[in-house]
Amino acid sequence: MNSKLLKKNLKLVLSKKEISQKIKELAKKIEKDYKDEPLIFIGTLKGAFIFLADLVRNIKNPNVEIDFVRVRSYGFSDTSSGKVEITKDIEVSLEGKNVILVEDIVDTGITLEFLYNYIKTLNPKSLKICVLIDKKERRKVRIPIDYVGFEIEKGFLVGYGLDFAEKYRHLPHIKEVIKNE
Ligand code: IMP
Ligand code: MG
């Protein structure tokens, strides 16, 4: 695919400013809910790395820990096939701890459902989910999402951690890939 051509077909969906304002709101809610209680954020790699980094830097709770999990879903390139496997496991103990799972975007819900069920088996004291973008159109499984940044109906989004074939993760804003007619 011609990357120059693709660049022209990106449409701004969320600006840097909109994202940073929303992250401050999410951080405030989380601070209110947990106060200074020990809290572990588990970010999903790679997509959530920028979101998690910005989110935690807005949280003043001194008892915050951070870890990452990486999963792979196979099948189609732009959507989950229903088969998810862990390729990098969580490395800290979650037993008896408050956990917030941080994901960049929820689409079908299959990835988050898998991770939610997996983390439950690690016996946390509590488990909540925080997503930057809740994309509704292709939802297949219902999962409780406690903290949502933006609700977006449809479209393939890139930037701010989100990729298209590993490109565009570094963009400071979020854009939609507009397919060629
Ligand atoms: P789900 O399992 O279908 O909910 O898919 C979630 C995963 O698919 C996310 O963690 C992303 O990696 C990827 N994904 C879904 N929609 C998009 C998108 O619009 N842009 C980039 N990645 C996406
Ligand atoms: Mg992801």
PDB file of C-alpha atoms and ligand atoms in Angstrom:
ATOM      1  CA  MET A   1       0.000   0.000   0.000  1.00  0.00           C
ATOM      2  CA  ASN A   2       1.226   3.490  -0.877  1.00  0.00           C
ATOM      3  CA  SER A   3       1.791   5.256   2.444  1.00  0.00           C
ATOM      4  CA  LYS A   4       1.735   8.742   0.887  1.00  0.00           C
ATOM      5  CA  LEU A   5      -1.688   8.011  -0.490  1.00  0.00           C
ATOM      6  CA  LEU A   6      -2.845   6.720   2.866  1.00  0.00           C
ATOM      7  CA  LYS A   7      -1.616   9.815   4.691  1.00  0.00           C
ATOM      8  CA  LYS A   8      -3.943  11.978   2.620  1.00  0.00           C
ATOM      9  CA  ASN A   9      -6.825   9.772   3.651  1.00  0.00           C
ATOM     10  CA  LEU A  10      -6.656  10.348   7.360  1.00  0.00           C
ATOM     11  CA  LYS A  11      -9.391  12.472   8.912  1.00  0.00           C
ATOM     12  CA  LEU A  12      -9.000  14.073  12.334  1.00  0.00           C
ATOM     13  CA  VAL A  13     -11.388  12.593  14.889  1.00  0.00           C
ATOM     14  CA  LEU A  14      -9.919  13.600  18.269  1.00  0.00           C
ATOM     15  CA  SER A  15      -7.448  16.427  18.759  1.00  0.00           C
ATOM     16  CA  LYS A  16      -4.547  16.450  21.206  1.00  0.00           C
ATOM     17  CA  LYS A  17      -6.446  18.925  23.355  1.00  0.00           C
ATOM     18  CA  GLU A  18      -9.662  16.870  23.431  1.00  0.00           C
ATOM     19  CA  ILE A  19      -7.700  13.791  24.420  1.00  0.00           C
ATOM     20  CA  SER A  20      -5.761  15.504  27.201  1.00  0.00           C
ATOM     21  CA  GLN A  21      -8.912  17.084  28.643  1.00  0.00           C
ATOM     22  CA  LYS A  22     -10.667  13.739  28.660  1.00  0.00           C
ATOM     23  CA  ILE A  23      -7.720  12.046  30.333  1.00  0.00           C
ATOM     24  CA  LYS A  24      -7.792  14.620  33.131  1.00  0.00           C
ATOM     25  CA  GLU A  25     -11.509  13.868  33.668  1.00  0.00           C
ATOM     26  CA  LEU A  26     -10.878  10.120  33.737  1.00  0.00           C
ATOM     27  CA  ALA A  27      -7.980  10.548  36.173  1.00  0.00           C
ATOM     28  CA  LYS A  28     -10.172  12.649  38.491  1.00  0.00           C
ATOM     29  CA  LYS A  29     -12.848   9.936  38.563  1.00  0.00           C
ATOM     30  CA  ILE A  30     -10.255   7.282  39.317  1.00  0.00           C
ATOM     31  CA  GLU A  31      -8.700   9.397  42.078  1.00  0.00           C
ATOM     32  CA  LYS A  32     -12.121   9.927  43.634  1.00  0.00           C
ATOM     33  CA  ASP A  33     -12.936   6.200  43.512  1.00  0.00           C
ATOM     34  CA  TYR A  34      -9.681   4.898  44.987  1.00  0.00           C
ATOM     35  CA  LYS A  35      -8.283   7.850  46.990  1.00  0.00           C
ATOM     36  CA  ASP A  36      -4.874   6.602  48.232  1.00  0.00           C
ATOM     37  CA  GLU A  37      -5.741   2.905  48.095  1.00  0.00           C
ATOM     38  CA  PRO A  38      -3.166   0.666  46.418  1.00  0.00           C
ATOM     39  CA  LEU A  39      -4.016   0.446  42.751  1.00  0.00           C
ATOM     40  CA  ILE A  40      -2.444  -1.398  39.841  1.00  0.00           C
ATOM     41  CA  PHE A  41      -2.894  -0.288  36.264  1.00  0.00           C
ATOM     42  CA  ILE A  42      -2.466  -3.036  33.701  1.00  0.00           C
ATOM     43  CA  GLY A  43      -1.950  -1.626  30.228  1.00  0.00           C
ATOM     44  CA  THR A  44      -2.502  -3.711  27.120  1.00  0.00           C
ATOM     45  CA  LEU A  45       0.394  -3.589  24.702  1.00  0.00           C
ATOM     46  CA  LYS A  46       1.008  -2.139  22.379  1.00  0.00           C
ATOM     47  CA  GLY A  47      -2.028   0.048  21.807  1.00  0.00           C
ATOM     48  CA  ALA A  48      -2.537   1.425  25.319  1.00  0.00           C
ATOM     49  CA  PHE A  49       1.040   2.536  25.996  1.00  0.00           C
ATOM     50  CA  ILE A  50       0.512   6.244  25.326  1.00  0.00           C
ATOM     51  CA  PHE A  51      -2.924   6.394  26.950  1.00  0.00           C
ATOM     52  CA  LEU A  52      -1.647   4.650  30.080  1.00  0.00           C
ATOM     53  CA  ALA A  53       1.412   6.921  30.248  1.00  0.00           C
ATOM     54  CA  ASP A  54      -0.722  10.067  30.100  1.00  0.00           C
ATOM     55  CA  LEU A  55      -3.403   8.712  32.419  1.00  0.00           C
ATOM     56  CA  VAL A  56      -1.094   7.701  35.262  1.00  0.00           C
ATOM     57  CA  ARG A  57       0.772  11.008  35.140  1.00  0.00           C
ATOM     58  CA  ASN A  58      -2.505  12.681  36.093  1.00  0.00           C
ATOM     59  CA  ILE A  59      -3.023  10.486  39.145  1.00  0.00           C
ATOM     60  CA  LYS A  60      -1.649  11.676  42.457  1.00  0.00           C
ATOM     61  CA  ASN A  61      -2.334   8.474  44.444  1.00  0.00           C
ATOM     62  CA  PRO A  62       1.111   7.520  45.836  1.00  0.00           C
ATOM     63  CA  ASN A  63       0.243   3.810  45.853  1.00  0.00           C
ATOM     64  CA  VAL A  64       0.090   3.248  42.123  1.00  0.00           C
ATOM     65  CA  GLU A  65       1.790   0.358  40.367  1.00  0.00           C
ATOM     66  CA  ILE A  66       1.971  -0.293  36.649  1.00  0.00           C
ATOM     67  CA  ASP A  67       2.365  -3.413  34.576  1.00  0.00           C
ATOM     68  CA  PHE A  68       1.574  -4.547  31.068  1.00  0.00           C
ATOM     69  CA  VAL A  69       0.049  -7.501  29.314  1.00  0.00           C
ATOM     70  CA  ARG A  70       0.244  -8.236  25.650  1.00  0.00           C
ATOM     71  CA  VAL A  71      -2.226 -10.307  23.706  1.00  0.00           C
ATOM     72  CA  ARG A  72      -2.504 -11.393  20.162  1.00  0.00           C
ATOM     73  CA  SER A  73      -5.780 -12.015  18.432  1.00  0.00           C
ATOM     74  CA  TYR A  74      -5.550 -13.875  15.223  1.00  0.00           C
ATOM     75  CA  GLY A  75      -7.643 -14.130  12.150  1.00  0.00           C
ATOM     76  CA  PHE A  76      -8.402 -10.944  10.258  1.00  0.00           C
ATOM     77  CA  SER A  77      -5.923  -8.089  10.411  1.00  0.00           C
ATOM     78  CA  ASP A  78      -8.319  -5.380  11.524  1.00  0.00           C
ATOM     79  CA  THR A  79     -10.666  -7.254  13.805  1.00  0.00           C
ATOM     80  CA  SER A  80     -10.569  -9.967  16.418  1.00  0.00           C
ATOM     81  CA  SER A  81     -11.345 -13.457  15.220  1.00  0.00           C
ATOM     82  CA  GLY A  82     -12.396 -14.675  18.614  1.00  0.00           C
ATOM     83  CA  LYS A  83      -9.101 -16.380  19.406  1.00  0.00           C
ATOM     84  CA  VAL A  84      -6.927 -14.477  21.818  1.00  0.00           C
ATOM     85  CA  GLU A  85      -3.657 -15.553  23.418  1.00  0.00           C
ATOM     86  CA  ILE A  86      -1.267 -13.922  25.859  1.00  0.00           C
ATOM     87  CA  THR A  87       2.150 -13.175  24.380  1.00  0.00           C
ATOM     88  CA  LYS A  88       3.488 -11.230  27.404  1.00  0.00           C
ATOM     89  CA  ASP A  89       2.062 -12.050  30.786  1.00  0.00           C
ATOM     90  CA  ILE A  90       1.475  -9.806  33.788  1.00  0.00           C
ATOM     91  CA  GLU A  91       4.570  -9.948  36.002  1.00  0.00           C
ATOM     92  CA  VAL A  92       3.342  -8.567  39.332  1.00  0.00           C
ATOM     93  CA  SER A  93       1.012 -10.318  41.739  1.00  0.00           C
ATOM     94  CA  LEU A  94      -2.574  -9.069  41.548  1.00  0.00           C
ATOM     95  CA  GLU A  95      -3.803 -11.155  44.468  1.00  0.00           C
ATOM     96  CA  GLY A  96      -5.981  -9.046  46.789  1.00  0.00           C
ATOM     97  CA  LYS A  97      -5.235  -5.830  44.880  1.00  0.00           C
ATOM     98  CA  ASN A  98      -7.330  -3.210  43.114  1.00  0.00           C
ATOM     99  CA  VAL A  99      -6.735  -3.533  39.388  1.00  0.00           C
ATOM    100  CA  ILE A 100      -7.664  -1.274  36.497  1.00  0.00           C
ATOM    101  CA  LEU A 101      -7.238  -2.822  33.079  1.00  0.00           C
ATOM    102  CA  VAL A 102      -6.398  -0.087  30.580  1.00  0.00           C
ATOM    103  CA  GLU A 103      -7.165  -0.647  26.917  1.00  0.00           C
ATOM    104  CA  ASP A 104      -6.877   1.702  23.960  1.00  0.00           C
ATOM    105  CA  ILE A 105     -10.038   0.713  22.113  1.00  0.00           C
ATOM    106  CA  VAL A 106     -12.812  -1.822  22.481  1.00  0.00           C
ATOM    107  CA  ASP A 107     -14.345  -3.041  19.253  1.00  0.00           C
ATOM    108  CA  THR A 108     -15.952  -6.503  19.303  1.00  0.00           C
ATOM    109  CA  GLY A 109     -15.142  -6.780  23.005  1.00  0.00           C
ATOM    110  CA  ILE A 110     -13.489 -10.165  22.583  1.00  0.00           C
ATOM    111  CA  THR A 111     -10.013  -9.026  23.697  1.00  0.00           C
ATOM    112  CA  LEU A 112     -11.301  -7.304  26.824  1.00  0.00           C
ATOM    113  CA  GLU A 113     -13.592 -10.178  27.742  1.00  0.00           C
ATOM    114  CA  PHE A 114     -10.646 -12.552  27.498  1.00  0.00           C
ATOM    115  CA  LEU A 115      -8.411 -10.319  29.635  1.00  0.00           C
ATOM    116  CA  TYR A 116     -11.150  -9.621  32.163  1.00  0.00           C
ATOM    117  CA  ASN A 117     -11.740 -13.342  32.665  1.00  0.00           C
ATOM    118  CA  TYR A 118      -8.003 -14.030  32.823  1.00  0.00           C
ATOM    119  CA  ILE A 119      -7.329 -11.324  35.437  1.00  0.00           C
ATOM    120  CA  LYS A 120     -10.263 -12.590  37.526  1.00  0.00           C
ATOM    121  CA  THR A 121      -8.427 -15.903  37.855  1.00  0.00           C
ATOM    122  CA  LEU A 122      -5.513 -14.001  39.489  1.00  0.00           C
ATOM    123  CA  ASN A 123      -7.791 -13.129  42.455  1.00  0.00           C
ATOM    124  CA  PRO A 124      -7.654  -9.322  42.535  1.00  0.00           C
ATOM    125  CA  LYS A 125      -9.571  -7.493  45.257  1.00  0.00           C
ATOM    126  CA  SER A 126     -11.386  -5.542  42.533  1.00  0.00           C
ATOM    127  CA  LEU A 127     -11.181  -5.262  38.765  1.00  0.00           C
ATOM    128  CA  LYS A 128     -12.332  -2.363  36.625  1.00  0.00           C
ATOM    129  CA  ILE A 129     -11.871  -1.553  32.972  1.00  0.00           C
ATOM    130  CA  CYS A 130     -10.800   1.777  31.512  1.00  0.00           C
ATOM    131  CA  VAL A 131     -10.865   2.364  27.759  1.00  0.00           C
ATOM    132  CA  LEU A 132     -10.016   5.442  25.794  1.00  0.00           C
ATOM    133  CA  ILE A 133     -12.404   4.613  22.956  1.00  0.00           C
ATOM    134  CA  ASP A 134     -15.564   2.560  23.036  1.00  0.00           C
ATOM    135  CA  LYS A 135     -16.338   1.693  19.424  1.00  0.00           C
ATOM    136  CA  LYS A 136     -19.872   0.411  19.278  1.00  0.00           C
ATOM    137  CA  GLU A 137     -20.624  -0.851  15.806  1.00  0.00           C
ATOM    138  CA  ARG A 138     -19.079  -4.322  15.902  1.00  0.00           C
ATOM    139  CA  ARG A 139     -19.619  -5.226  19.566  1.00  0.00           C
ATOM    140  CA  LYS A 140     -20.148  -8.965  19.958  1.00  0.00           C
ATOM    141  CA  VAL A 141     -19.753  -9.468  23.688  1.00  0.00           C
ATOM    142  CA  ARG A 142     -20.996  -7.281  26.511  1.00  0.00           C
ATOM    143  CA  ILE A 143     -18.416  -6.400  29.106  1.00  0.00           C
ATOM    144  CA  PRO A 144     -18.749  -3.865  31.898  1.00  0.00           C
ATOM    145  CA  ILE A 145     -16.609  -0.812  31.128  1.00  0.00           C
ATOM    146  CA  ASP A 146     -16.189   1.441  34.140  1.00  0.00           C
ATOM    147  CA  TYR A 147     -14.256   4.350  32.665  1.00  0.00           C
ATOM    148  CA  VAL A 148     -14.811   5.392  29.046  1.00  0.00           C
ATOM    149  CA  GLY A 149     -13.030   8.240  27.304  1.00  0.00           C
ATOM    150  CA  PHE A 150     -14.927   8.570  24.036  1.00  0.00           C
ATOM    151  CA  GLU A 151     -17.792   6.688  22.419  1.00  0.00           C
ATOM    152  CA  ILE A 152     -17.410   6.394  18.691  1.00  0.00           C
ATOM    153  CA  GLU A 153     -19.856   4.626  16.414  1.00  0.00           C
ATOM    154  CA  LYS A 154     -17.521   3.214  13.779  1.00  0.00           C
ATOM    155  CA  GLY A 155     -14.434   3.667  11.626  1.00  0.00           C
ATOM    156  CA  PHE A 156     -10.852   2.454  11.786  1.00  0.00           C
ATOM    157  CA  LEU A 157      -8.852   4.781  13.994  1.00  0.00           C
ATOM    158  CA  VAL A 158      -5.121   5.426  14.210  1.00  0.00           C
ATOM    159  CA  GLY A 159      -2.785   7.489  16.350  1.00  0.00           C
ATOM    160  CA  TYR A 160      -2.183   7.934  20.065  1.00  0.00           C
ATOM    161  CA  GLY A 161      -1.084   4.312  20.321  1.00  0.00           C
ATOM    162  CA  LEU A 162      -3.500   2.884  17.760  1.00  0.00           C
ATOM    163  CA  ASP A 163      -1.946   1.430  14.644  1.00  0.00           C
ATOM    164  CA  PHE A 164      -2.760   0.465  11.127  1.00  0.00           C
ATOM    165  CA  ALA A 165      -0.308  -2.310  10.169  1.00  0.00           C
ATOM    166  CA  GLU A 166       2.046  -1.003  12.939  1.00  0.00           C
ATOM    167  CA  LYS A 167       2.063   2.541  11.529  1.00  0.00           C
ATOM    168  CA  TYR A 168       0.729   5.790  13.038  1.00  0.00           C
ATOM    169  CA  ARG A 169       0.995   4.839  16.715  1.00  0.00           C
ATOM    170  CA  HIS A 170       3.138   7.917  17.319  1.00  0.00           C
ATOM    171  CA  LEU A 171       0.573  10.482  16.151  1.00  0.00           C
ATOM    172  CA  PRO A 172      -0.407  12.798  19.028  1.00  0.00           C
ATOM    173  CA  HIS A 173      -4.063  12.857  17.921  1.00  0.00           C
ATOM    174  CA  ILE A 174      -6.557  10.274  16.661  1.00  0.00           C
ATOM    175  CA  LYS A 175      -7.528  10.055  13.036  1.00  0.00           C
ATOM    176  CA  GLU A 176      -9.826   7.864  10.980  1.00  0.00           C
ATOM    177  CA  VAL A 177      -8.495   5.944   8.021  1.00  0.00           C
ATOM    178  CA  ILE A 178     -10.737   6.787   5.112  1.00  0.00           C
ATOM    179  CA  LYS A 179     -10.792   3.927   2.636  1.00  0.00           C
ATOM    180  CA  ASN A 180     -10.321   4.671  -1.045  1.00  0.00           C
ATOM    181  CA  GLU A 181     -13.557   4.459  -2.995  1.00  0.00           C
TER     182      GLU A 181
HETATM  183  P1  IMP B   1     -11.743  -6.314  19.990  1.00  0.00           P
HETATM  184  O1  IMP B   1     -11.216  -7.576  20.580  1.00  0.00           O
HETATM  185  O2  IMP B   1     -12.487  -6.559  18.715  1.00  0.00           O
HETATM  186  O3  IMP B   1     -12.557  -5.476  20.960  1.00  0.00           O
HETATM  187  O4  IMP B   1     -10.522  -5.487  19.494  1.00  0.00           O
HETATM  188  C1  IMP B   1      -9.717  -4.773  20.296  1.00  0.00           C
HETATM  189  C2  IMP B   1      -8.356  -4.606  19.656  1.00  0.00           C
HETATM  190  O5  IMP B   1      -8.430  -4.497  18.227  1.00  0.00           O
HETATM  191  C3  IMP B   1      -7.758  -3.315  20.138  1.00  0.00           C
HETATM  192  O6  IMP B   1      -6.975  -3.526  21.271  1.00  0.00           O
HETATM  193  C4  IMP B   1      -6.950  -2.871  18.959  1.00  0.00           C
HETATM  194  O7  IMP B   1      -5.675  -3.442  19.010  1.00  0.00           O
HETATM  195  C5  IMP B   1      -7.666  -3.423  17.755  1.00  0.00           C
HETATM  196  N1  IMP B   1      -8.555  -2.411  17.143  1.00  0.00           N
HETATM  197  C6  IMP B   1      -9.901  -2.412  17.115  1.00  0.00           C
HETATM  198  N2  IMP B   1     -10.379  -1.326  16.482  1.00  0.00           N
HETATM  199  C7  IMP B   1      -9.293  -0.620  16.116  1.00  0.00           C
HETATM  200  C8  IMP B   1      -9.122   0.639  15.413  1.00  0.00           C
HETATM  201  O8  IMP B   1     -10.071   1.340  15.020  1.00  0.00           O
HETATM  202  N3  IMP B   1      -7.844   1.037  15.212  1.00  0.00           N
HETATM  203  C9  IMP B   1      -6.756   0.330  15.649  1.00  0.00           C
HETATM  204  N4  IMP B   1      -6.874  -0.824  16.307  1.00  0.00           N
HETATM  205  C10 IMP B   1      -8.124  -1.304  16.531  1.00  0.00           C
HETATM  206 MG    MG B   2      -5.012  -3.116  21.503  1.00  0.00          MG
END
